[in-house]
Short mmCIF file of C-alpha atoms in Angstrom, two decimals:
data_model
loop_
_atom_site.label_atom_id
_atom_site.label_comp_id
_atom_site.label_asym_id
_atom_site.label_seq_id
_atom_site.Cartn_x
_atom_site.Cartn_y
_atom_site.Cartn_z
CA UNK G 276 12.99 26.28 55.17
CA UNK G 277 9.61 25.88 56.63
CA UNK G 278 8.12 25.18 53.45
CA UNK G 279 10.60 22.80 52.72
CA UNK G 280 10.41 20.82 55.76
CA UNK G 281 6.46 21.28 54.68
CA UNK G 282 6.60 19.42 51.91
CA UNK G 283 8.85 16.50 53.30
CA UNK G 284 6.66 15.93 55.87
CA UNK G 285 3.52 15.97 53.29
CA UNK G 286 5.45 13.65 51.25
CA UNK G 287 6.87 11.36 54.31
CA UNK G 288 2.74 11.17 55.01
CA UNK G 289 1.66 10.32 51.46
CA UNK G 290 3.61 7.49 50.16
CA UNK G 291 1.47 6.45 47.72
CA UNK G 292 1.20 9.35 45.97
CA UNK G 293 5.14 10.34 46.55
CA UNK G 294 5.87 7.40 44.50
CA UNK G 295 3.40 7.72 41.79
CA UNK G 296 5.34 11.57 41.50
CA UNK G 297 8.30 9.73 41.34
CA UNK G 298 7.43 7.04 38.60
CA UNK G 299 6.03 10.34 36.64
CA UNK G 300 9.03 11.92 37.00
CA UNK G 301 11.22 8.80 35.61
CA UNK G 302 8.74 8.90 32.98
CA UNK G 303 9.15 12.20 31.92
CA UNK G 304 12.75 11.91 31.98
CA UNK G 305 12.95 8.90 29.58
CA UNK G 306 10.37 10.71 27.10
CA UNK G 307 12.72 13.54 27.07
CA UNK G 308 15.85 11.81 25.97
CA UNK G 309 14.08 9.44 23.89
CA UNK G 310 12.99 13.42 22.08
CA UNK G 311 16.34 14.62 22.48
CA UNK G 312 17.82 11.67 20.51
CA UNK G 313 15.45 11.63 17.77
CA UNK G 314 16.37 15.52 17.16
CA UNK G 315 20.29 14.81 16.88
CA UNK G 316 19.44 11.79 14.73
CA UNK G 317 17.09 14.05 12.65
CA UNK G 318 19.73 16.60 12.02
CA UNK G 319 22.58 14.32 11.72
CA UNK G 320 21.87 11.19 9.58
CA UNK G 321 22.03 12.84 5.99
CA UNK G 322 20.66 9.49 4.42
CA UNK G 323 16.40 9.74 4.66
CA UNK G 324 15.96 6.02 5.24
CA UNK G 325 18.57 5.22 7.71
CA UNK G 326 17.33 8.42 9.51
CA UNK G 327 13.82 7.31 9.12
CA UNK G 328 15.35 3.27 11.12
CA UNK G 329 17.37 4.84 13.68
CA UNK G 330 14.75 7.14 15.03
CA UNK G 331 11.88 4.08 15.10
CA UNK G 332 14.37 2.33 16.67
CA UNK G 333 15.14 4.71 19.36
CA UNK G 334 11.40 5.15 19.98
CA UNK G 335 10.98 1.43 20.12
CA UNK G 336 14.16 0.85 22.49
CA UNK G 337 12.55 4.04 24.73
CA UNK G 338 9.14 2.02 25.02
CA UNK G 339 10.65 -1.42 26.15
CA UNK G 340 12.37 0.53 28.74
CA UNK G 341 9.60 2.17 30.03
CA UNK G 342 7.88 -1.12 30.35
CA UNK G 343 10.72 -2.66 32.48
CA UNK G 344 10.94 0.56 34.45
CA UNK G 345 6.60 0.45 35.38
CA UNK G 346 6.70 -3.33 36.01
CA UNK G 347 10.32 -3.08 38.51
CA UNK G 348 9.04 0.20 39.95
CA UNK G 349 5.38 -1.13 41.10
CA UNK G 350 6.86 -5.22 41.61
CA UNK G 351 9.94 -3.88 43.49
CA UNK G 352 11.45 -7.18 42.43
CA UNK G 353 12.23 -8.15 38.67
CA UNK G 354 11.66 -12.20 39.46
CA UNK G 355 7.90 -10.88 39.65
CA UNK G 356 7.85 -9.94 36.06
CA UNK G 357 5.96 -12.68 34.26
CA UNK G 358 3.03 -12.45 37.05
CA UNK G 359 3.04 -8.54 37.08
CA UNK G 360 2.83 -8.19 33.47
CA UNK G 361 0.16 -10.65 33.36
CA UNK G 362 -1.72 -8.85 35.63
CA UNK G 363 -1.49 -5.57 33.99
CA UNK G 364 -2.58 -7.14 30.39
CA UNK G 365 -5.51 -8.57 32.21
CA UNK G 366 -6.77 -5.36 34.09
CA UNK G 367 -6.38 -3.11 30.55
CA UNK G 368 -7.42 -5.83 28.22
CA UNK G 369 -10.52 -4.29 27.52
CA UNK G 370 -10.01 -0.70 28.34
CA UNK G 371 -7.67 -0.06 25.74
CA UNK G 372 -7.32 -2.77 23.49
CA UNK G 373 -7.46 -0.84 20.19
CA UNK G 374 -4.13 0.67 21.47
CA UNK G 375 -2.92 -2.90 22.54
CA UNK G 376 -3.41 -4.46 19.06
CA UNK G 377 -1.78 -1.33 17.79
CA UNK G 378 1.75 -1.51 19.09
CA UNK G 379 1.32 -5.27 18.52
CA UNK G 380 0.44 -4.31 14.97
CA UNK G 381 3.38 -2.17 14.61
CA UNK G 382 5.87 -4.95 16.08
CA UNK G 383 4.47 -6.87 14.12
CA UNK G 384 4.84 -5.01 10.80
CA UNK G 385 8.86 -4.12 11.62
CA UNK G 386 9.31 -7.79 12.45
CA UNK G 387 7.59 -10.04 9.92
CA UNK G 388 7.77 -6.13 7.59
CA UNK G 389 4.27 -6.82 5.60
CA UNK G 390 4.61 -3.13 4.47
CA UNK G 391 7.96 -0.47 4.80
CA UNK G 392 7.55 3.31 4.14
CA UNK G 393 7.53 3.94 0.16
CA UNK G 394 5.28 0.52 -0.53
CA UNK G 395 2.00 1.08 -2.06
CA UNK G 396 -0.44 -0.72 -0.22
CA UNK G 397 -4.10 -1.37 -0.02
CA UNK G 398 -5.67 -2.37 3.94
CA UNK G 399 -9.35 -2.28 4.83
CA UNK G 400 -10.40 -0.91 1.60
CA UNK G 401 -7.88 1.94 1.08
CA UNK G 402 -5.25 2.24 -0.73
CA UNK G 403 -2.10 4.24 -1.37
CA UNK G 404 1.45 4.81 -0.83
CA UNK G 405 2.86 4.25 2.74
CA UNK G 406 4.96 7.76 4.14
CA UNK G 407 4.89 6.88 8.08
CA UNK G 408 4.66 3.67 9.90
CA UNK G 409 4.72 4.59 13.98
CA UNK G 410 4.10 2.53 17.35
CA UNK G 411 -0.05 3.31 16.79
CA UNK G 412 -0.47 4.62 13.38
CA UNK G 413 0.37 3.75 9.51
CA UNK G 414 -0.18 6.81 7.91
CA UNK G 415 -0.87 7.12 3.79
CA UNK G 416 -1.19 8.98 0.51
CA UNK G 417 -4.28 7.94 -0.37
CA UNK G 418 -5.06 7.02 -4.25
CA UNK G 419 -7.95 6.50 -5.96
CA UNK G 420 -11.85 7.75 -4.65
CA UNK G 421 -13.18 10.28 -6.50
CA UNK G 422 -9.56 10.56 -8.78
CA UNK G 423 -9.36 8.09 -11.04
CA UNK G 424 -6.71 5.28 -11.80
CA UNK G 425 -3.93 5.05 -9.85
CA UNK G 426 -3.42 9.08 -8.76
CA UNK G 427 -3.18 10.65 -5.47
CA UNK G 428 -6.16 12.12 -3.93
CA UNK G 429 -4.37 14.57 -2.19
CA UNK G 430 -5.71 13.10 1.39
CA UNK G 431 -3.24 11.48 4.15
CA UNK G 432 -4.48 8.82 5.74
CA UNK G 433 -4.11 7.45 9.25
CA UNK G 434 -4.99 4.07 9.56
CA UNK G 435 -4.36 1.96 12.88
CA UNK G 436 -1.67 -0.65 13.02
CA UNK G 437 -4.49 -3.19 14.29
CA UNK G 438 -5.93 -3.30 11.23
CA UNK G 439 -2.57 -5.81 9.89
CA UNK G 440 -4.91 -8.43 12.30
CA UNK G 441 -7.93 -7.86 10.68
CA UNK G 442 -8.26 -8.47 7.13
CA UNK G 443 -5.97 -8.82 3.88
CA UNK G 444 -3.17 -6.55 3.19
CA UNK G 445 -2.47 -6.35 -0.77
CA UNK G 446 1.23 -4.97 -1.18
CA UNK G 447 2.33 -3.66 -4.65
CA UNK G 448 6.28 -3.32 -4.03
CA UNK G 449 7.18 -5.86 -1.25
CA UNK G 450 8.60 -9.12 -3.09
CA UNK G 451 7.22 -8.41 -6.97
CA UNK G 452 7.12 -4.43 -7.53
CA UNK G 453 5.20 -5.32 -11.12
CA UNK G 454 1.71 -5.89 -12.03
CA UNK G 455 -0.04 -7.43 -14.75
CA UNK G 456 -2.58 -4.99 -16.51
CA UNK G 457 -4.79 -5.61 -19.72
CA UNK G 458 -6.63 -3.70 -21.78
CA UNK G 459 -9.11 -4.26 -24.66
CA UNK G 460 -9.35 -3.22 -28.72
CA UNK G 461 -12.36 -3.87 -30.66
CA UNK G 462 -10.92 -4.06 -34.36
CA UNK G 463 -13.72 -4.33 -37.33
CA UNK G 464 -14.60 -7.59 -39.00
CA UNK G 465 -13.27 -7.49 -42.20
CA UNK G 466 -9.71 -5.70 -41.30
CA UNK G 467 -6.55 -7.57 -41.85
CA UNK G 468 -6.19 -9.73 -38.69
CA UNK G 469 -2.75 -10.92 -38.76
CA UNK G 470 -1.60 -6.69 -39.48
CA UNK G 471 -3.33 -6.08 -36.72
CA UNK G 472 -1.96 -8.41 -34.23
CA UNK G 473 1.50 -7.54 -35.58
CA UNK G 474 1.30 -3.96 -34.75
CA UNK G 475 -0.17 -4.34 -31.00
CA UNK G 476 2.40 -6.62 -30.51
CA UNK G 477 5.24 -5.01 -31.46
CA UNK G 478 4.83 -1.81 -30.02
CA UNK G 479 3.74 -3.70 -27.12
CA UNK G 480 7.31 -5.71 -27.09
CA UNK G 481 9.25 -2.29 -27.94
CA UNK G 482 7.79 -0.29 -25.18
CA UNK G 483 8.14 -2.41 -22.54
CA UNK G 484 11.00 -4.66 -23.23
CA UNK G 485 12.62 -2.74 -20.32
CA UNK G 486 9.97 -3.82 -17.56
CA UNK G 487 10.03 -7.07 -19.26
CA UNK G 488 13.79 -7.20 -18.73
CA UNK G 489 13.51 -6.17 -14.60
CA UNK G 490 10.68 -8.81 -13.84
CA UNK G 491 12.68 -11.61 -14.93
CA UNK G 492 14.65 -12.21 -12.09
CA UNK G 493 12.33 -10.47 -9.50
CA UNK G 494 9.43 -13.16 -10.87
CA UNK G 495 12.23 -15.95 -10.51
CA UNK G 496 12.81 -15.17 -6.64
CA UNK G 497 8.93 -15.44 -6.65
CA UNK G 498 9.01 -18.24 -7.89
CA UNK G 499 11.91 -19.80 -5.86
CA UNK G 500 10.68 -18.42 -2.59
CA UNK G 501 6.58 -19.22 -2.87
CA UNK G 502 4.45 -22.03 -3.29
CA UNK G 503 3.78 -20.68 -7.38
CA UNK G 504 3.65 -21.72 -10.90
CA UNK G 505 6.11 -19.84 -12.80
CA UNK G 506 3.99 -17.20 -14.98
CA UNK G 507 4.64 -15.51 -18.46
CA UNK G 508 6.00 -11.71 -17.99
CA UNK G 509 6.36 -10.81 -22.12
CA UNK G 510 2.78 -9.47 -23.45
CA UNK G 511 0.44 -11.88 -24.85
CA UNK G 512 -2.34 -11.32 -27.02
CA UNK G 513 -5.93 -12.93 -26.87
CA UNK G 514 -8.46 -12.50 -29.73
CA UNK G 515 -12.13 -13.22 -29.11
CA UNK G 516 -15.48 -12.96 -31.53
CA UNK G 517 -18.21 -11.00 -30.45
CA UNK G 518 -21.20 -9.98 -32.31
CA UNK G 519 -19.91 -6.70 -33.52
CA UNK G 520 -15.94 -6.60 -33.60
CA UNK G 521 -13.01 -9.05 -33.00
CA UNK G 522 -11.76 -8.00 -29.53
CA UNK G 523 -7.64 -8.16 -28.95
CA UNK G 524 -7.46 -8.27 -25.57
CA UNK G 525 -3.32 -7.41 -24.59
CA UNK G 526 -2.24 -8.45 -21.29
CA UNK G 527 1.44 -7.22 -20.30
CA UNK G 528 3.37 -6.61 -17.03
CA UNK G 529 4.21 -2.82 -15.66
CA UNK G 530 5.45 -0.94 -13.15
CA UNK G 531 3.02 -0.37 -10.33
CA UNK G 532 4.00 3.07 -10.42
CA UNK G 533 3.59 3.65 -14.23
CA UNK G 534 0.17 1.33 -14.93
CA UNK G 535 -1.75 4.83 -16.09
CA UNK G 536 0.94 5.93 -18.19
CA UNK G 537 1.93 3.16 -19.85
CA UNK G 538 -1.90 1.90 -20.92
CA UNK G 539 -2.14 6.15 -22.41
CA UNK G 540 1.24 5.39 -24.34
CA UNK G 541 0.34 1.74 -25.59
CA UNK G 542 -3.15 2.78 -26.47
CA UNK G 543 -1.53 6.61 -28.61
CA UNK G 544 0.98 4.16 -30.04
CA UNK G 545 -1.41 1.37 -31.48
CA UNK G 546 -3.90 3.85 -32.72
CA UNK G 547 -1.60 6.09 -34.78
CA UNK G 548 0.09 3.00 -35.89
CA UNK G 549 -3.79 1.54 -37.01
CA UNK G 550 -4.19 5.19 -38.87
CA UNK G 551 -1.36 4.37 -40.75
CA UNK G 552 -2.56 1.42 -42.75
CA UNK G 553 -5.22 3.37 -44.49
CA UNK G 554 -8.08 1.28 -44.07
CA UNK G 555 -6.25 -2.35 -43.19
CA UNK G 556 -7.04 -2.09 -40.02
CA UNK G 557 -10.10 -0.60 -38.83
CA UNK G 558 -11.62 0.06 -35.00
CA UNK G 559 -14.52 -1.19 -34.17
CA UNK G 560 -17.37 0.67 -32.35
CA UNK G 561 -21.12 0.33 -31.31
CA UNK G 562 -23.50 1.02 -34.29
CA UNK G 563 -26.69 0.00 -35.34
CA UNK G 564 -26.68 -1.52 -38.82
CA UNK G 565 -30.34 -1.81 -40.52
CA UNK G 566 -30.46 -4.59 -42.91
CA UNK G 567 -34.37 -4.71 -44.05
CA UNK G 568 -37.36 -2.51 -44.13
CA UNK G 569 -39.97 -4.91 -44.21
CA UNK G 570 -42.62 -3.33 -47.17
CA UNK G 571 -45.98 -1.89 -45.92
CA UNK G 572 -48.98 -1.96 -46.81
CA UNK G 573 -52.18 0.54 -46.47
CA UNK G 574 -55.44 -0.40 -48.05
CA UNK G 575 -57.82 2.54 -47.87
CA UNK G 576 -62.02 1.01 -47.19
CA UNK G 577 -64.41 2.89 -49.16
CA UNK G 578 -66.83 4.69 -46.78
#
């Protein structure tokens, strides 16, 4: 009892501090549900993305509320809002603005959604495939470095929401989940020109008819929904003269996914196909061809 009536009495004589206990307390409480929801969610929603929504969204619901309960807590009267939370922006402005533009970034990415968990992404010079967007954080698979192409380096990366203010964001998946790639084949003067563009076309057409096919109408909403000139999604084929080899220069639309595989199976394709015509159709490469020894010549003086 006495140490009870103790602390009452310490409390009664510390009201300051009494109510910061109690505001912690409140807190703690609202952290803990806001845990104990995202646990049942996590072991009850069998589908990953619509487990993935309804636990950002609880998190995001759990925040707000927190906010309302600091600013009527402190204010005592809800008409005080607008003032109060100007206040409290002002005095932490500087203090923690990284964290500030952080949650703003991640509002800001659920609301206007410049990037959703699975899209492949590249922000402040990094690139790779989303797995995690939270209230601070956007974390990543990274690709690329010291791995080339378009492979995983086997590093997660956690990048901070402000960043969506600070520079370009270059999605792969959000509105047009294709990409136009190119590559280059240096074919001999003297082959048969017209064989050749027939074969890297064909295979070309054969092997990707099916992206070709899918781009259509996702290139039409483009199209439809952007300030853009409609573009050509079946492969083309550019020749141009150097000074050693004609150079075909294919240009065809992919999966973002698939880029490195497909350019492997185009290039094994064309090159088994250009073995087949026996001499037709030659590849080029870098060689030194020596067209005159200039003559020489030594006259020996008599001592």
């Amino acid at each position: 009892m006495k140490s009870l009536e103790f602390i009452q009495k310490w409390l009664e004589g510390h009201p300051i501090t009494t109510s910061i206990l109690k505001y912690l307390v409140w807190v703690i409480f609202i952290v803990a549900i806001i845990q104990f929801l995202r646990k049942i969610l996590r072991k009850n929603l069998p589908d990953s993305n619509t487990r993935y929504k309804s636990q950002k969204g609880v998190e995001v619901i759990g925040y707000l509320i927190l906010i309302f309960l600091t600013i009527s807590y402190f204010t005592g009267n809800i008409k005080d809002f607008g003032l109060a939370i100007g206040l409290f922006t002002a005095g932490i402005t500087i203090t923690l603005q990284e964290l500030i533009l952080s949650i703003a970034g991640s509002i800001y990415i659920f609301l206007v959604k410049v990037y959703k968990p699975g899209d492949r992404i590249e922000i402040n010079k990094i690139k790779g495939d989303v797995i995690d967007i939270d209230s601070i954080y956007t974390t990543m698979m990274e690709i690329g470095e010291w791995v080339s192409s378009d492979n995983y380096s086997g590093r997660i990366v956690k990048l901070s929401n402000a960043f969506v203010f600070r520079g370009p964001i270059y999605n792969y998946s959000r509105d047009f989940p294709f990409i136009w790639d190119e590559f280059n084949i240096p074919v001999r003067y003297g082959s048969d020109i017209e064989l050749a563009k027939k074969i890297i076309i064909q295979i070309a057409k054969e092997n990707l008819s099916e992206y070709v096919t899918q781009s259509v109408s996702k290139w039409k909403n483009v199209v439809d929904r952007y300030y853009i000139e409609d573009a050509q999604v079946e492969p083309t084929l550019a020749i141009t003269m150097t000074d050693n080899w004609m150079e075909f220069n294919l240009r065809y639309i992919v999966d973002y996914k698939k880029r490195r595989y497909t350019k492997h199976l185009l290039n094994e394709l064309i090159g088994h196909e250009i073995e087949r015509t026996k001499g037709k159709v030659v590849l080029a490469s870098s060689t030194i061809e020596v067209i005159r020894i200039p003559n020489i010549n030594v006259q020996k003086k008599d001592a």
